[in-house]
XYZ file of N, CA and C in Angstrom:
267
model
N -24.268 4.289 214.034
C -23.109 3.973 214.865
C -23.525 3.822 216.309
N -22.897 2.906 217.003
C -23.224 2.621 218.355
C -22.835 3.845 219.160
N -23.678 4.235 220.158
C -23.389 5.409 220.973
C -22.132 5.170 221.822
N -21.833 3.931 222.071
C -20.676 3.668 222.925
C -19.346 3.747 222.171
N -19.327 3.791 220.846
C -18.071 3.837 220.073
C -17.928 5.325 219.646
N -16.882 5.948 220.176
C -16.723 7.386 219.869
C -16.013 7.568 218.522
N -16.169 8.762 218.005
C -15.515 9.117 216.737
C -14.010 8.988 216.867
N -13.477 9.296 218.054
C -12.015 9.204 218.232
C -11.526 7.792 218.103
N -12.331 6.792 218.638
C -11.927 5.373 218.537
C -11.949 4.997 217.063
N -13.002 5.331 216.317
C -13.111 5.005 214.884
C -11.924 5.673 214.115
N -11.603 6.896 214.474
C -10.525 7.613 213.789
C -9.154 7.007 214.045
N -8.993 6.156 215.048
C -7.733 5.458 215.285
C -7.484 4.423 214.185
N -8.586 3.893 213.581
C -8.497 2.868 212.611
C -8.632 3.444 211.194
N -9.344 4.552 211.027
C -9.452 5.228 209.745
C -8.625 6.512 209.791
N -7.377 6.396 209.432
C -6.456 7.534 209.530
C -6.344 8.114 208.141
N -6.729 9.410 208.019
C -6.688 10.037 206.694
C -7.613 9.371 205.705
N -8.706 8.773 206.230
C -9.618 8.103 205.363
C -9.255 6.697 204.932
N -8.056 6.261 205.396
C -7.610 4.898 205.067
C -7.704 4.011 206.302
N -8.127 2.778 206.082
C -8.215 1.805 207.159
C -6.816 1.230 207.409
N -6.257 1.529 208.584
C -4.902 1.105 208.815
C -4.833 -0.272 209.441
N -5.930 -0.688 210.075
C -5.986 -2.046 210.650
C -7.434 -2.343 210.884
N -7.836 -3.586 210.651
C -9.202 -4.041 210.982
C -9.277 -4.263 212.487
N -10.205 -3.559 213.152
C -10.372 -3.686 214.596
C -10.687 -5.153 214.984
N -10.104 -5.591 216.091
C -10.351 -6.919 216.582
C -11.644 -6.965 217.345
N -11.931 -5.900 218.041
C -13.174 -5.825 218.872
C -14.367 -5.677 217.957
N -15.340 -6.589 218.047
C -16.466 -6.597 217.143
C -17.259 -5.313 217.060
N -17.553 -4.711 218.194
C -18.295 -3.473 218.213
C -17.589 -2.360 217.479
N -16.300 -2.241 217.677
C -15.480 -1.236 216.979
C -15.428 -1.559 215.460
N -15.265 -2.840 215.161
C -15.226 -3.218 213.737
C -16.538 -2.837 213.049
N -17.666 -3.122 213.721
C -18.958 -2.725 213.054
C -19.016 -1.206 212.912
N -18.590 -0.424 213.846
C -18.639 1.023 213.691
C -17.705 1.483 212.559
N -16.558 0.916 212.397
C -15.694 1.266 211.278
C -16.319 0.845 209.968
N -16.850 -0.373 209.901
C -17.495 -0.836 208.667
C -18.684 0.025 208.310
N -19.423 0.465 209.330
C -20.540 1.363 209.089
C -20.100 2.613 208.397
N -18.986 3.164 208.850
C -18.413 4.391 208.229
C -18.067 4.146 206.815
N -17.477 2.980 206.504
C -17.108 2.611 205.120
C -18.358 2.436 204.261
N -19.387 1.801 204.820
C -20.625 1.536 204.064
C -21.335 2.850 203.705
N -21.145 3.880 204.422
C -21.730 5.155 204.075
C -21.244 5.771 202.772
N -20.169 5.162 202.212
C -19.689 5.577 200.913
C -20.595 5.112 199.764
N -21.537 4.207 200.079
C -22.438 3.712 199.065
C -23.793 4.331 199.250
N -24.417 4.770 198.198
C -25.723 5.381 198.248
C -26.832 4.351 198.421
N -27.778 4.639 199.322
C -28.894 3.729 199.494
C -29.724 3.767 198.227
N -30.148 2.550 197.741
C -30.982 2.430 196.593
C -30.230 2.330 195.282
N -28.899 2.452 195.301
C -28.129 2.388 194.075
C -27.509 1.025 193.943
N -27.516 0.469 192.729
C -26.893 -0.845 192.474
C -25.492 -0.568 191.912
N -24.519 -1.386 192.368
C -23.167 -1.215 191.966
C -22.628 -2.509 191.383
N -21.747 -2.450 190.369
C -21.052 -3.597 189.862
C -19.906 -3.909 190.846
N -19.382 -5.146 190.757
C -18.267 -5.464 191.647
C -17.069 -4.559 191.401
N -16.851 -4.184 190.146
C -15.747 -3.267 189.850
C -15.929 -1.889 190.533
N -17.181 -1.368 190.545
C -17.435 -0.095 191.184
C -17.230 -0.194 192.699
N -17.680 -1.313 193.308
C -17.464 -1.511 194.739
C -16.013 -1.558 195.060
N -15.265 -2.327 194.225
C -13.822 -2.443 194.478
C -13.085 -1.136 194.358
N -13.534 -0.262 193.406
C -12.910 1.045 193.233
C -13.127 1.883 194.456
N -14.284 1.811 195.062
C -14.518 2.583 196.315
C -13.724 2.001 197.461
N -13.745 0.666 197.616
C -13.086 0.030 198.767
C -11.594 0.133 198.755
N -10.946 0.111 197.579
C -9.509 0.227 197.514
C -9.020 1.547 198.017
N -9.898 2.566 198.006
C -9.589 3.875 198.582
C -9.455 3.818 200.103
N -10.065 2.803 200.708
C -10.017 2.598 202.154
C -8.946 1.630 202.583
N -8.771 0.582 201.808
C -7.922 -0.589 202.256
C -7.379 -1.323 201.057
N -6.089 -1.644 201.047
C -5.505 -2.336 199.880
C -6.134 -3.678 199.635
N -6.501 -4.404 200.716
C -7.201 -5.681 200.546
C -8.698 -5.451 200.501
N -9.109 -4.826 199.373
C -10.523 -4.484 199.196
C -11.418 -5.724 199.141
N -10.929 -6.875 198.709
C -11.757 -8.064 198.686
C -12.140 -8.502 200.114
N -11.158 -8.414 200.986
C -11.468 -8.760 202.409
C -12.437 -7.774 203.016
N -12.225 -6.509 202.701
C -13.132 -5.450 203.218
C -14.559 -5.622 202.647
N -14.656 -6.018 201.392
C -15.939 -6.320 200.788
C -16.635 -7.477 201.488
N -15.867 -8.493 201.831
C -16.435 -9.665 202.521
C -16.933 -9.286 203.922
N -16.122 -8.443 204.625
C -16.529 -7.956 205.946
C -17.896 -7.184 205.867
N -18.019 -6.359 204.851
C -19.254 -5.598 204.674
C -20.451 -6.509 204.399
N -20.235 -7.503 203.571
C -21.297 -8.471 203.250
C -21.617 -9.329 204.462
N -20.606 -9.831 205.114
C -20.826 -10.694 206.272
C -21.561 -9.979 207.408
N -21.424 -8.681 207.514
C -22.061 -7.916 208.572
C -23.311 -7.215 208.071
N -23.865 -7.644 206.955
C -25.105 -7.162 206.384
C -25.133 -5.664 206.084
N -23.980 -5.094 205.747
C -23.941 -3.710 205.354
C -24.060 -3.512 203.856
N -23.580 -4.537 203.095
C -23.721 -4.644 201.672
C -24.367 -6.007 201.386
N -25.147 -6.055 200.342
C -25.719 -7.296 199.859
C -25.267 -7.510 198.417
N -25.300 -8.743 197.971
C -24.857 -9.126 196.638
C -25.729 -10.187 196.023
N -26.034 -10.015 194.754
C -26.757 -11.050 194.024
C -26.403 -10.873 192.568
N -25.981 -12.020 191.972
C -25.643 -12.024 190.509
C -24.617 -10.965 190.131
N -23.618 -10.712 190.992
C -22.575 -9.721 190.655
C -23.003 -8.276 190.847
N -24.139 -8.069 191.407
C -24.636 -6.703 191.655
C -24.703 -6.537 193.200
N -24.223 -5.342 193.627
C -24.116 -5.037 195.081
C -24.955 -3.817 195.370
N -25.452 -3.786 196.597
C -26.164 -2.605 197.080
C -26.022 -2.512 198.618
N -26.141 -1.254 199.082
C -26.045 -1.020 200.523
C -27.359 -1.567 201.159
N -27.200 -2.364 202.194
C -28.373 -3.034 202.809
C -28.423 -2.782 204.296
N -27.494 -1.948 204.841
C -27.520 -1.678 206.269
C -26.657 -0.487 206.612
N -26.577 -0.253 207.911
C -25.780 0.835 208.399
C -26.591 2.098 208.647
N -25.954 3.097 209.207
C -26.630 4.374 209.548
C -26.760 5.188 208.282
N -27.699 6.061 208.318
C -27.990 6.961 207.160
C -27.359 8.339 207.444
């Protein structure tokens, strides 16, 4: 997580563990997505169904959230298999 994005700022968007709104500011969006990406274990392969089950716990539009994670290189996908490819440990 970027040192300039505080936990309080992230917590404004992740209320009770749910994403209430996707941040417009890119740096804040990355920090929030990084927090979501930490739900996936490094080195573990996931099916799309498994990814969706995790993401729906954060945001009803889990498909959009999955795209954000992939577009920002936090998750990678190949042949229907997903894995965590970025973010803080």
